[in-house]
Amino acid sequence: MSDKRILVTGGLGYIGSHTVVCLQEAGFDVLVVDDCSNSSEKVLDGIAAISGKKPYFTKLDLRDKEATEAYFKSHSNIDGVIHFAASKAVGESVADPLKYYENNIGGLVYVLQACVKHQINNFIFSSSCTVYGEPDTLPIDESAPVKPAASPYGNTKQVGEEIILESCKAYGLQAISLRYFNPIGAHESAEIGELPIGVPQNLVPFITQTAAGLRKELEVFGDDYPTPDGSCIRDYIHVVDIAEAHMVALYRLLEQKNNSDYEVFNLGTGAGSSVFDIIKTFEKVSGQALPHKVSDRRAGDIISVYADTKKANEVLGWKARFNNEDALGSAWKWEQKIRSKS
Ligand code: UD1
């Protein structure tokens, strides 16, 4: 497969950069496009420090239809596309939905049009467990109904999946949507990781910034939910596991092992952890107490969600290798590395 050329959109982002490393280590020829709206070209150095090679990078805004088509025209022999490029802040999507529809849907449509035109038939899409909403049963498997989206961000993932499914039916595209649960952690080398802009909205970057002294204390959003310790439950999964799943999905398409033109897989560990579980594990791996207090529930939070991983394990042939200790340890190592540089 080392002769295969793969385009990774959003390849300088959090999950994209880890996937680029994974693909390069497996010998793929990797092209990266990114508009750098929520990432930095410095990530290329981090990737190269791990894999020994900078991927071929082009700054490209996929909302620009002509520029996107021109890119595909001038880069021949692309065998597959892994599409990460998207905006991902739930709160921002509520405040500015049109930004999300333009970027997450407009960009997706232009990339798919270029794939169809240039006969690139293998496509992997970055989806989310947010499509399930508040689950009726747990763990949640891929046959669970897609619920009305709670945010424009969530809606772009649902509509994105539908656009891809319909494109598979109409144009002979082969696609896989990967529904991530809660990606956390960083590459073990601490050369790449999550780089939140401003105050982190997600739990783990808020925890590591608090431990590093940038934030006073973590607020636990609610301890009166109907869960064993009262806090919400999620399926936290190491970003390197997520990256590896993209490569496994890519092989599945390239080797034509897919069961249908369009497939969906959950990417989770199958284990649910509460906010207090995560705090405890973080304290254990970092060796320090984490200042925290309980505050009000956050609007829109799901009580409990974790994956049924049977289909990913048995059909895709992928299983998470890491646990919360590994993931939180790597997130802490990464945070310390960023702080030592700044
Ligand atoms: C969120 C998004 C989801 C997206 C994912 C990306 C929502 C409703 N969902 O998931 O669509 O795919 O991020 O990673 O925003 N928490 C605290 N204190 C904090 C931050 C979080 O207690 O300062 C709690 C939350 O209430 C939640 C858990 O930690 O129970 C995880 O929160 P977060 O990391 O924001 O992820 P999700 O909300 O699950």
mmCIF file of C-alpha atoms and ligand atoms in Angstrom:
data_model
loop_
_atom_site.group_PDB
_atom_site.id
_atom_site.type_symbol
_atom_site.label_atom_id
_atom_site.label_comp_id
_atom_site.label_asym_id
_atom_site.label_seq_id
_atom_site.Cartn_x
_atom_site.Cartn_y
_atom_site.Cartn_z
ATOM 1 C CA MET A 1 0.000 0.000 0.000
ATOM 2 C CA SER A 2 3.049 2.267 0.301
ATOM 3 C CA ASP A 3 2.470 3.448 -3.246
ATOM 4 C CA LYS A 4 -0.964 4.846 -2.296
ATOM 5 C CA ARG A 5 -1.461 8.586 -2.084
ATOM 6 C CA ILE A 6 -3.905 9.835 0.527
ATOM 7 C CA LEU A 7 -5.270 13.347 0.951
ATOM 8 C CA VAL A 8 -6.006 14.365 4.541
ATOM 9 C CA THR A 9 -8.133 17.509 4.816
ATOM 10 C CA GLY A 10 -7.747 19.296 8.142
ATOM 11 C CA GLY A 11 -4.520 17.312 8.535
ATOM 12 C CA LEU A 12 -2.951 19.870 10.894
ATOM 13 C CA GLY A 13 -5.820 19.607 13.392
ATOM 14 C CA TYR A 14 -6.003 17.493 16.518
ATOM 15 C CA ILE A 15 -7.191 14.167 15.103
ATOM 16 C CA GLY A 16 -5.937 14.917 11.585
ATOM 17 C CA SER A 17 -2.311 15.336 12.665
ATOM 18 C CA HIS A 18 -2.290 12.052 14.599
ATOM 19 C CA THR A 19 -3.784 10.300 11.566
ATOM 20 C CA VAL A 20 -1.161 11.803 9.252
ATOM 21 C CA VAL A 21 1.590 10.376 11.490
ATOM 22 C CA CYS A 22 -0.063 6.964 11.476
ATOM 23 C CA LEU A 23 -0.395 6.948 7.666
ATOM 24 C CA GLN A 24 3.184 8.108 7.147
ATOM 25 C CA GLU A 25 4.501 5.448 9.497
ATOM 26 C CA ALA A 26 2.627 2.847 7.439
ATOM 27 C CA GLY A 27 4.338 4.156 4.297
ATOM 28 C CA PHE A 28 1.495 6.060 2.642
ATOM 29 C CA ASP A 29 2.278 9.141 0.543
ATOM 30 C CA VAL A 30 0.323 11.766 2.491
ATOM 31 C CA LEU A 31 -0.932 15.101 1.185
ATOM 32 C CA VAL A 32 -2.351 17.577 3.704
ATOM 33 C CA VAL A 33 -4.632 20.546 3.162
ATOM 34 C CA ASP A 34 -5.727 22.829 5.984
ATOM 35 C CA ASP A 35 -6.925 26.443 6.172
ATOM 36 C CA CYS A 36 -5.099 26.917 9.511
ATOM 37 C CA SER A 37 -8.230 28.572 10.989
ATOM 38 C CA ASN A 38 -7.884 26.395 14.117
ATOM 39 C CA SER A 39 -4.389 24.985 13.627
ATOM 40 C CA SER A 40 -0.854 26.054 12.827
ATOM 41 C CA GLU A 41 1.759 25.215 10.203
ATOM 42 C CA LYS A 42 4.090 24.491 13.151
ATOM 43 C CA VAL A 43 2.209 21.189 13.518
ATOM 44 C CA LEU A 44 4.136 20.064 10.400
ATOM 45 C CA ASP A 45 7.342 20.151 12.468
ATOM 46 C CA GLY A 46 5.728 18.021 15.190
ATOM 47 C CA ILE A 47 4.596 15.486 12.587
ATOM 48 C CA ALA A 48 8.063 15.403 11.019
ATOM 49 C CA ALA A 49 9.714 14.953 14.440
ATOM 50 C CA ILE A 50 7.767 11.708 14.865
ATOM 51 C CA SER A 51 7.589 10.264 11.364
ATOM 52 C CA GLY A 52 10.847 11.702 10.034
ATOM 53 C CA LYS A 53 9.017 13.340 7.151
ATOM 54 C CA LYS A 54 6.976 16.484 6.609
ATOM 55 C CA PRO A 55 3.823 15.703 4.680
ATOM 56 C CA TYR A 56 3.288 17.688 1.491
ATOM 57 C CA PHE A 57 1.205 20.631 2.730
ATOM 58 C CA THR A 58 -1.003 23.156 0.935
ATOM 59 C CA LYS A 59 -2.924 25.903 2.698
ATOM 60 C CA LEU A 60 -6.415 25.610 1.244
ATOM 61 C CA ASP A 61 -9.844 26.843 2.273
ATOM 62 C CA LEU A 62 -12.336 24.225 1.126
ATOM 63 C CA ARG A 63 -15.134 26.809 1.099
ATOM 64 C CA ASP A 64 -13.446 28.138 -2.044
ATOM 65 C CA LYS A 65 -14.927 25.879 -4.719
ATOM 66 C CA GLU A 66 -12.603 27.006 -7.535
ATOM 67 C CA ALA A 67 -9.471 26.672 -5.390
ATOM 68 C CA THR A 68 -10.595 23.219 -4.236
ATOM 69 C CA GLU A 69 -11.174 22.029 -7.788
ATOM 70 C CA ALA A 70 -7.835 23.553 -8.882
ATOM 71 C CA TYR A 71 -6.090 21.657 -6.066
ATOM 72 C CA PHE A 72 -7.520 18.313 -7.148
ATOM 73 C CA LYS A 73 -6.729 19.075 -10.800
ATOM 74 C CA SER A 74 -3.080 19.727 -10.027
ATOM 75 C CA HIS A 75 -2.635 16.792 -7.621
ATOM 76 C CA SER A 76 -3.160 13.613 -9.571
ATOM 77 C CA ASN A 77 -3.281 9.990 -8.473
ATOM 78 C CA ILE A 78 -4.999 10.532 -5.135
ATOM 79 C CA ASP A 79 -6.301 7.105 -4.021
ATOM 80 C CA GLY A 80 -8.355 8.189 -1.037
ATOM 81 C CA VAL A 81 -9.504 11.162 1.004
ATOM 82 C CA ILE A 82 -9.837 11.374 4.784
ATOM 83 C CA HIS A 83 -11.968 14.427 5.470
ATOM 84 C CA PHE A 84 -11.455 16.064 8.864
ATOM 85 C CA ALA A 85 -11.641 19.732 7.889
ATOM 86 C CA ALA A 86 -14.546 21.239 9.827
ATOM 87 C CA SER A 87 -15.425 23.637 12.621
ATOM 88 C CA LYS A 88 -16.174 21.841 15.887
ATOM 89 C CA ALA A 89 -17.211 24.193 18.702
ATOM 90 C CA VAL A 90 -20.776 23.369 19.707
ATOM 91 C CA GLY A 91 -21.479 26.736 21.413
ATOM 92 C CA GLU A 92 -20.062 28.739 18.522
ATOM 93 C CA SER A 93 -22.257 26.769 16.106
ATOM 94 C CA VAL A 94 -25.351 27.921 18.009
ATOM 95 C CA ALA A 95 -24.181 31.560 17.874
ATOM 96 C CA ASP A 96 -23.099 31.403 14.213
ATOM 97 C CA PRO A 97 -24.851 28.496 12.462
ATOM 98 C CA LEU A 98 -24.205 29.773 8.938
ATOM 99 C CA LYS A 99 -20.446 29.609 9.531
ATOM 100 C CA TYR A 100 -20.929 25.913 10.359
ATOM 101 C CA TYR A 101 -23.132 25.159 7.363
ATOM 102 C CA GLU A 102 -20.750 26.979 5.007
ATOM 103 C CA ASN A 103 -17.625 25.313 6.368
ATOM 104 C CA ASN A 104 -18.806 21.833 7.339
ATOM 105 C CA ILE A 105 -21.376 21.312 4.584
ATOM 106 C CA GLY A 106 -20.094 23.641 1.827
ATOM 107 C CA GLY A 107 -16.530 22.341 2.206
ATOM 108 C CA LEU A 108 -17.711 18.722 2.239
ATOM 109 C CA VAL A 109 -19.780 19.185 -0.942
ATOM 110 C CA TYR A 110 -16.878 20.768 -2.841
ATOM 111 C CA VAL A 111 -14.491 18.006 -1.791
ATOM 112 C CA LEU A 112 -17.012 15.340 -2.816
ATOM 113 C CA GLN A 113 -17.623 17.056 -6.171
ATOM 114 C CA ALA A 114 -13.879 17.046 -6.801
ATOM 115 C CA CYS A 115 -13.654 13.367 -5.771
ATOM 116 C CA VAL A 116 -16.438 12.447 -8.209
ATOM 117 C CA LYS A 117 -14.886 14.500 -11.024
ATOM 118 C CA HIS A 118 -11.396 13.049 -10.496
ATOM 119 C CA GLN A 119 -12.655 9.509 -9.855
ATOM 120 C CA ILE A 120 -11.367 9.268 -6.295
ATOM 121 C CA ASN A 121 -13.687 6.637 -4.877
ATOM 122 C CA ASN A 122 -12.444 6.055 -1.331
ATOM 123 C CA PHE A 123 -13.692 8.497 1.295
ATOM 124 C CA ILE A 124 -13.550 8.550 5.092
ATOM 125 C CA PHE A 125 -15.631 11.007 7.090
ATOM 126 C CA SER A 126 -15.108 12.371 10.560
ATOM 127 C CA SER A 127 -18.476 11.985 12.291
ATOM 128 C CA SER A 128 -19.531 12.055 15.930
ATOM 129 C CA CYS A 129 -21.550 10.191 18.540
ATOM 130 C CA THR A 130 -23.464 13.459 18.800
ATOM 131 C CA VAL A 131 -25.683 12.068 15.990
ATOM 132 C CA TYR A 132 -27.270 9.710 18.570
ATOM 133 C CA GLY A 133 -28.409 12.477 20.938
ATOM 134 C CA GLU A 134 -29.651 11.178 24.337
ATOM 135 C CA PRO A 135 -29.545 7.385 23.840
ATOM 136 C CA ASP A 136 -32.568 5.182 24.608
ATOM 137 C CA THR A 137 -30.321 2.215 25.465
ATOM 138 C CA LEU A 138 -26.684 1.836 26.468
ATOM 139 C CA PRO A 139 -24.181 0.943 25.174
ATOM 140 C CA ILE A 140 -25.215 2.501 21.885
ATOM 141 C CA ASP A 141 -24.692 0.661 18.608
ATOM 142 C CA GLU A 142 -24.705 1.885 15.019
ATOM 143 C CA SER A 143 -28.312 0.802 14.434
ATOM 144 C CA ALA A 144 -29.582 3.260 17.066
ATOM 145 C CA PRO A 145 -31.721 6.007 15.574
ATOM 146 C CA VAL A 146 -30.152 9.320 14.668
ATOM 147 C CA LYS A 147 -31.931 11.861 16.881
ATOM 148 C CA PRO A 148 -32.781 15.475 16.013
ATOM 149 C CA ALA A 149 -29.529 17.385 16.398
ATOM 150 C CA ALA A 150 -29.088 19.494 19.537
ATOM 151 C CA SER A 151 -26.852 22.030 17.765
ATOM 152 C CA PRO A 152 -25.983 23.239 14.262
ATOM 153 C CA TYR A 153 -22.592 21.510 14.718
ATOM 154 C CA GLY A 154 -24.369 18.206 15.402
ATOM 155 C CA ASN A 155 -26.653 18.809 12.447
ATOM 156 C CA THR A 156 -23.666 19.261 10.107
ATOM 157 C CA LYS A 157 -22.478 15.775 11.106
ATOM 158 C CA GLN A 158 -25.918 14.237 10.486
ATOM 159 C CA VAL A 159 -26.431 16.037 7.172
ATOM 160 C CA GLY A 160 -22.819 15.321 6.227
ATOM 161 C CA GLU A 161 -23.440 11.591 6.668
ATOM 162 C CA GLU A 162 -26.601 11.816 4.525
ATOM 163 C CA ILE A 163 -24.791 13.703 1.760
ATOM 164 C CA ILE A 164 -22.107 11.020 1.683
ATOM 165 C CA LEU A 165 -24.634 8.154 1.706
ATOM 166 C CA GLU A 166 -26.511 9.705 -1.234
ATOM 167 C CA SER A 167 -23.237 10.338 -3.081
ATOM 168 C CA CYS A 168 -22.332 6.665 -2.639
ATOM 169 C CA LYS A 169 -25.657 5.654 -4.206
ATOM 170 C CA ALA A 170 -25.386 8.097 -7.083
ATOM 171 C CA TYR A 171 -21.710 8.215 -8.046
ATOM 172 C CA GLY A 172 -20.122 4.909 -7.077
ATOM 173 C CA LEU A 173 -18.293 6.431 -4.123
ATOM 174 C CA GLN A 174 -17.150 4.029 -1.344
ATOM 175 C CA ALA A 175 -17.280 5.694 2.053
ATOM 176 C CA ILE A 176 -16.964 5.062 5.772
ATOM 177 C CA SER A 177 -18.206 7.421 8.482
ATOM 178 C CA LEU A 178 -16.445 7.078 11.827
ATOM 179 C CA ARG A 179 -18.512 8.242 14.784
ATOM 180 C CA TYR A 180 -16.092 9.347 17.472
ATOM 181 C CA PHE A 181 -17.024 9.315 21.127
ATOM 182 C CA ASN A 182 -14.782 11.645 23.228
ATOM 183 C CA PRO A 183 -11.256 11.850 21.797
ATOM 184 C CA ILE A 184 -8.597 12.764 24.378
ATOM 185 C CA GLY A 185 -4.842 12.455 24.851
ATOM 186 C CA ALA A 186 -1.849 13.134 22.663
ATOM 187 C CA HIS A 187 0.927 11.314 20.836
ATOM 188 C CA GLU A 188 3.267 9.629 23.333
ATOM 189 C CA SER A 189 6.192 11.703 22.024
ATOM 190 C CA ALA A 190 4.351 14.911 23.028
ATOM 191 C CA GLU A 191 5.296 16.336 19.615
ATOM 192 C CA ILE A 192 1.618 16.773 18.649
ATOM 193 C CA GLY A 193 -1.602 17.095 20.650
ATOM 194 C CA GLU A 194 -4.688 19.222 21.102
ATOM 195 C CA LEU A 195 -4.202 22.994 20.785
ATOM 196 C CA PRO A 196 -7.400 24.674 22.020
ATOM 197 C CA ILE A 197 -7.769 28.356 21.214
ATOM 198 C CA GLY A 198 -8.863 30.452 24.210
ATOM 199 C CA VAL A 199 -10.617 28.873 27.193
ATOM 200 C CA PRO A 200 -11.057 25.143 26.496
ATOM 201 C CA GLN A 201 -14.673 23.992 26.299
ATOM 202 C CA ASN A 202 -13.809 20.290 26.512
ATOM 203 C CA LEU A 203 -13.065 18.505 29.768
ATOM 204 C CA VAL A 204 -9.526 17.183 29.342
ATOM 205 C CA PRO A 205 -7.813 20.327 28.001
ATOM 206 C CA PHE A 206 -9.513 22.260 30.806
ATOM 207 C CA ILE A 207 -8.154 19.765 33.328
ATOM 208 C CA THR A 208 -4.585 19.891 32.011
ATOM 209 C CA GLN A 209 -4.614 23.712 31.844
ATOM 210 C CA THR A 210 -5.897 23.830 35.433
ATOM 211 C CA ALA A 211 -3.173 21.456 36.579
ATOM 212 C CA ALA A 212 -0.618 23.625 34.754
ATOM 213 C CA GLY A 213 -1.874 26.665 36.671
ATOM 214 C CA LEU A 214 -3.500 28.491 33.748
ATOM 215 C CA ARG A 215 -7.017 28.050 35.174
ATOM 216 C CA LYS A 216 -7.988 28.399 38.818
ATOM 217 C CA GLU A 217 -10.214 25.338 39.063
ATOM 218 C CA LEU A 218 -12.266 22.948 37.022
ATOM 219 C CA GLU A 219 -16.017 23.316 37.221
ATOM 220 C CA VAL A 220 -17.791 19.968 37.245
ATOM 221 C CA PHE A 221 -20.987 20.685 35.353
ATOM 222 C CA GLY A 222 -23.557 19.002 37.614
ATOM 223 C CA ASP A 223 -23.379 16.282 40.267
ATOM 224 C CA ASP A 224 -27.105 15.575 40.434
ATOM 225 C CA TYR A 225 -27.529 13.474 37.287
ATOM 226 C CA PRO A 226 -29.015 9.976 37.622
ATOM 227 C CA THR A 227 -25.572 8.302 37.442
ATOM 228 C CA PRO A 228 -23.615 6.486 40.191
ATOM 229 C CA ASP A 229 -21.669 9.603 41.290
ATOM 230 C CA GLY A 230 -24.049 12.210 39.859
ATOM 231 C CA SER A 231 -21.768 13.466 37.065
ATOM 232 C CA CYS A 232 -22.181 12.780 33.329
ATOM 233 C CA ILE A 233 -20.752 9.683 31.715
ATOM 234 C CA ARG A 234 -18.788 9.591 28.450
ATOM 235 C CA ASP A 235 -16.652 7.150 26.484
ATOM 236 C CA TYR A 236 -13.191 8.768 26.426
ATOM 237 C CA ILE A 237 -10.913 7.374 23.738
ATOM 238 C CA HIS A 238 -7.233 7.955 23.042
ATOM 239 C CA VAL A 239 -6.662 10.061 19.913
ATOM 240 C CA VAL A 240 -3.993 7.599 18.727
ATOM 241 C CA ASP A 241 -6.621 4.819 18.786
ATOM 242 C CA ILE A 242 -8.877 7.064 16.707
ATOM 243 C CA ALA A 243 -6.035 7.760 14.267
ATOM 244 C CA GLU A 244 -5.334 4.037 13.873
ATOM 245 C CA ALA A 245 -9.012 3.373 13.178
ATOM 246 C CA HIS A 246 -8.846 5.753 10.206
ATOM 247 C CA MET A 247 -5.995 3.755 8.761
ATOM 248 C CA VAL A 248 -7.816 0.470 9.283
ATOM 249 C CA ALA A 249 -10.899 1.971 7.583
ATOM 250 C CA LEU A 250 -8.753 3.190 4.722
ATOM 251 C CA TYR A 251 -7.273 -0.290 4.153
ATOM 252 C CA ARG A 252 -10.814 -1.682 4.208
ATOM 253 C CA LEU A 253 -11.760 0.568 1.286
ATOM 254 C CA LEU A 254 -8.503 0.250 -0.655
ATOM 255 C CA GLU A 255 -8.612 -3.555 -0.369
ATOM 256 C CA GLN A 256 -12.335 -3.534 -1.236
ATOM 257 C CA LYS A 257 -13.243 -5.417 1.911
ATOM 258 C CA ASN A 258 -16.239 -3.191 2.680
ATOM 259 C CA ASN A 259 -19.644 -4.874 2.875
ATOM 260 C CA SER A 260 -21.508 -1.986 1.264
ATOM 261 C CA ASP A 261 -20.773 1.319 -0.457
ATOM 262 C CA TYR A 262 -21.441 3.207 2.755
ATOM 263 C CA GLU A 263 -20.585 1.975 6.237
ATOM 264 C CA VAL A 264 -20.674 3.514 9.706
ATOM 265 C CA PHE A 265 -18.618 2.537 12.759
ATOM 266 C CA ASN A 266 -18.529 3.729 16.357
ATOM 267 C CA LEU A 267 -15.081 4.648 17.653
ATOM 268 C CA GLY A 268 -15.087 4.254 21.418
ATOM 269 C CA THR A 269 -13.635 2.010 24.097
ATOM 270 C CA GLY A 270 -17.010 0.698 25.200
ATOM 271 C CA ALA A 271 -16.403 1.902 28.761
ATOM 272 C CA GLY A 272 -18.245 4.809 30.344
ATOM 273 C CA SER A 273 -16.372 7.158 32.713
ATOM 274 C CA SER A 274 -17.844 9.928 34.833
ATOM 275 C CA VAL A 275 -16.334 13.398 35.207
ATOM 276 C CA PHE A 276 -15.228 12.430 38.735
ATOM 277 C CA ASP A 277 -13.633 9.216 37.375
ATOM 278 C CA ILE A 278 -11.601 11.333 34.962
ATOM 279 C CA ILE A 279 -10.533 13.727 37.717
ATOM 280 C CA LYS A 280 -9.423 10.802 39.911
ATOM 281 C CA THR A 281 -7.498 9.137 37.115
ATOM 282 C CA PHE A 282 -5.863 12.417 36.165
ATOM 283 C CA GLU A 283 -4.789 12.992 39.776
ATOM 284 C CA LYS A 284 -3.319 9.498 39.861
ATOM 285 C CA VAL A 285 -1.288 9.810 36.659
ATOM 286 C CA SER A 286 -0.136 13.392 37.289
ATOM 287 C CA GLY A 287 0.566 12.881 40.985
ATOM 288 C CA GLN A 288 -1.143 16.123 41.915
ATOM 289 C CA ALA A 289 -4.511 17.202 43.256
ATOM 290 C CA LEU A 290 -6.788 18.901 40.750
ATOM 291 C CA PRO A 291 -8.643 21.947 42.098
ATOM 292 C CA HIS A 292 -12.323 21.532 41.234
ATOM 293 C CA LYS A 293 -15.791 22.508 42.366
ATOM 294 C CA VAL A 294 -19.280 21.420 41.403
ATOM 295 C CA SER A 295 -21.317 23.982 39.477
ATOM 296 C CA ASP A 296 -24.619 24.018 37.573
ATOM 297 C CA ARG A 297 -25.399 21.620 34.799
ATOM 298 C CA ARG A 298 -24.257 22.785 31.315
ATOM 299 C CA ALA A 299 -27.133 23.301 28.881
ATOM 300 C CA GLY A 300 -27.368 20.601 26.237
ATOM 301 C CA ASP A 301 -25.258 17.957 28.018
ATOM 302 C CA ILE A 302 -26.266 14.336 27.486
ATOM 303 C CA ILE A 303 -26.447 12.364 30.762
ATOM 304 C CA SER A 304 -24.677 9.231 29.683
ATOM 305 C CA VAL A 305 -23.294 7.912 26.406
ATOM 306 C CA TYR A 306 -20.827 5.151 25.598
ATOM 307 C CA ALA A 307 -20.231 2.948 22.604
ATOM 308 C CA ASP A 308 -21.145 -0.567 21.698
ATOM 309 C CA THR A 309 -17.871 -1.431 19.951
ATOM 310 C CA LYS A 310 -18.868 -4.859 18.611
ATOM 311 C CA LYS A 311 -19.201 -3.740 14.982
ATOM 312 C CA ALA A 312 -15.904 -1.803 15.023
ATOM 313 C CA ASN A 313 -14.153 -4.750 16.717
ATOM 314 C CA GLU A 314 -15.601 -7.555 14.593
ATOM 315 C CA VAL A 315 -16.384 -6.016 11.215
ATOM 316 C CA LEU A 316 -13.828 -3.208 10.935
ATOM 317 C CA GLY A 317 -11.259 -5.261 12.851
ATOM 318 C CA TRP A 318 -10.186 -2.416 15.132
ATOM 319 C CA LYS A 319 -10.134 -2.198 18.911
ATOM 320 C CA ALA A 320 -8.972 0.585 21.213
ATOM 321 C CA ARG A 321 -5.546 -0.247 22.704
ATOM 322 C CA PHE A 322 -5.318 2.462 25.350
ATOM 323 C CA ASN A 323 -7.175 3.229 28.585
ATOM 324 C CA ASN A 324 -7.913 6.480 30.430
ATOM 325 C CA GLU A 325 -4.633 6.338 32.350
ATOM 326 C CA ASP A 326 -2.659 6.168 29.100
ATOM 327 C CA ALA A 327 -4.706 8.936 27.489
ATOM 328 C CA LEU A 328 -4.653 11.300 30.468
ATOM 329 C CA GLY A 329 -0.945 10.674 31.057
ATOM 330 C CA SER A 330 -0.204 11.614 27.444
ATOM 331 C CA ALA A 331 -2.464 14.699 27.639
ATOM 332 C CA TRP A 332 -0.576 15.839 30.747
ATOM 333 C CA LYS A 333 2.823 15.221 29.144
ATOM 334 C CA TRP A 334 1.710 17.292 26.140
ATOM 335 C CA GLU A 335 0.419 20.153 28.300
ATOM 336 C CA GLN A 336 3.712 20.268 30.196
ATOM 337 C CA LYS A 337 5.654 20.305 26.931
ATOM 338 C CA ILE A 338 3.634 23.262 25.570
ATOM 339 C CA ARG A 339 4.088 25.174 28.840
ATOM 340 C CA SER A 340 7.853 24.546 28.863
ATOM 341 C CA LYS A 341 8.038 26.176 25.407
ATOM 342 C CA SER A 342 5.858 29.221 26.144
HETATM 343 C C1 UD1 B 1 -18.544 17.762 23.089
HETATM 344 C C2 UD1 B 1 -19.608 18.002 22.077
HETATM 345 C C3 UD1 B 1 -19.537 16.935 21.021
HETATM 346 C C4 UD1 B 1 -18.170 16.943 20.379
HETATM 347 C C5 UD1 B 1 -17.117 16.760 21.457
HETATM 348 C C6 UD1 B 1 -15.743 16.933 20.873
HETATM 349 C C7 UD1 B 1 -21.436 19.073 23.330
HETATM 350 C C8 UD1 B 1 -22.852 18.949 23.801
HETATM 351 N N1 UD1 B 1 -20.930 18.015 22.690
HETATM 352 O O1 UD1 B 1 -18.837 16.543 23.750
HETATM 353 O O2 UD1 B 1 -20.507 17.151 20.045
HETATM 354 O O3 UD1 B 1 -18.064 15.908 19.431
HETATM 355 O O4 UD1 B 1 -17.276 17.730 22.486
HETATM 356 O O5 UD1 B 1 -14.785 16.464 21.747
HETATM 357 O O6 UD1 B 1 -20.795 20.076 23.556
HETATM 358 N N2 UD1 B 1 -17.306 19.018 31.663
HETATM 359 C C9 UD1 B 1 -17.170 19.587 32.920
HETATM 360 N N3 UD1 B 1 -16.421 20.724 33.041
HETATM 361 C C10 UD1 B 1 -15.804 21.317 31.966
HETATM 362 C C11 UD1 B 1 -15.952 20.722 30.685
HETATM 363 C C12 UD1 B 1 -16.716 19.574 30.565
HETATM 364 O O7 UD1 B 1 -17.706 19.087 33.899
HETATM 365 O O8 UD1 B 1 -15.167 22.371 32.144
HETATM 366 C C13 UD1 B 1 -18.080 17.771 31.527
HETATM 367 C C14 UD1 B 1 -19.286 17.898 30.605
HETATM 368 O O9 UD1 B 1 -20.404 18.336 31.308
HETATM 369 C C15 UD1 B 1 -19.388 16.466 30.086
HETATM 370 C C16 UD1 B 1 -17.958 15.948 30.085
HETATM 371 O O10 UD1 B 1 -17.228 16.812 30.933
HETATM 372 O O11 UD1 B 1 -20.107 15.685 30.994
HETATM 373 C C17 UD1 B 1 -17.326 15.973 28.706
HETATM 374 O O12 UD1 B 1 -17.487 17.271 28.151
HETATM 375 P P1 UD1 B 1 -16.741 17.708 26.801
HETATM 376 O O13 UD1 B 1 -15.307 17.369 26.862
HETATM 377 O O14 UD1 B 1 -17.117 19.135 26.523
HETATM 378 O O15 UD1 B 1 -17.369 16.744 25.699
HETATM 379 P P2 UD1 B 1 -18.904 16.474 25.310
HETATM 380 O O16 UD1 B 1 -19.784 17.514 25.808
HETATM 381 O O17 UD1 B 1 -19.216 15.064 25.675
#
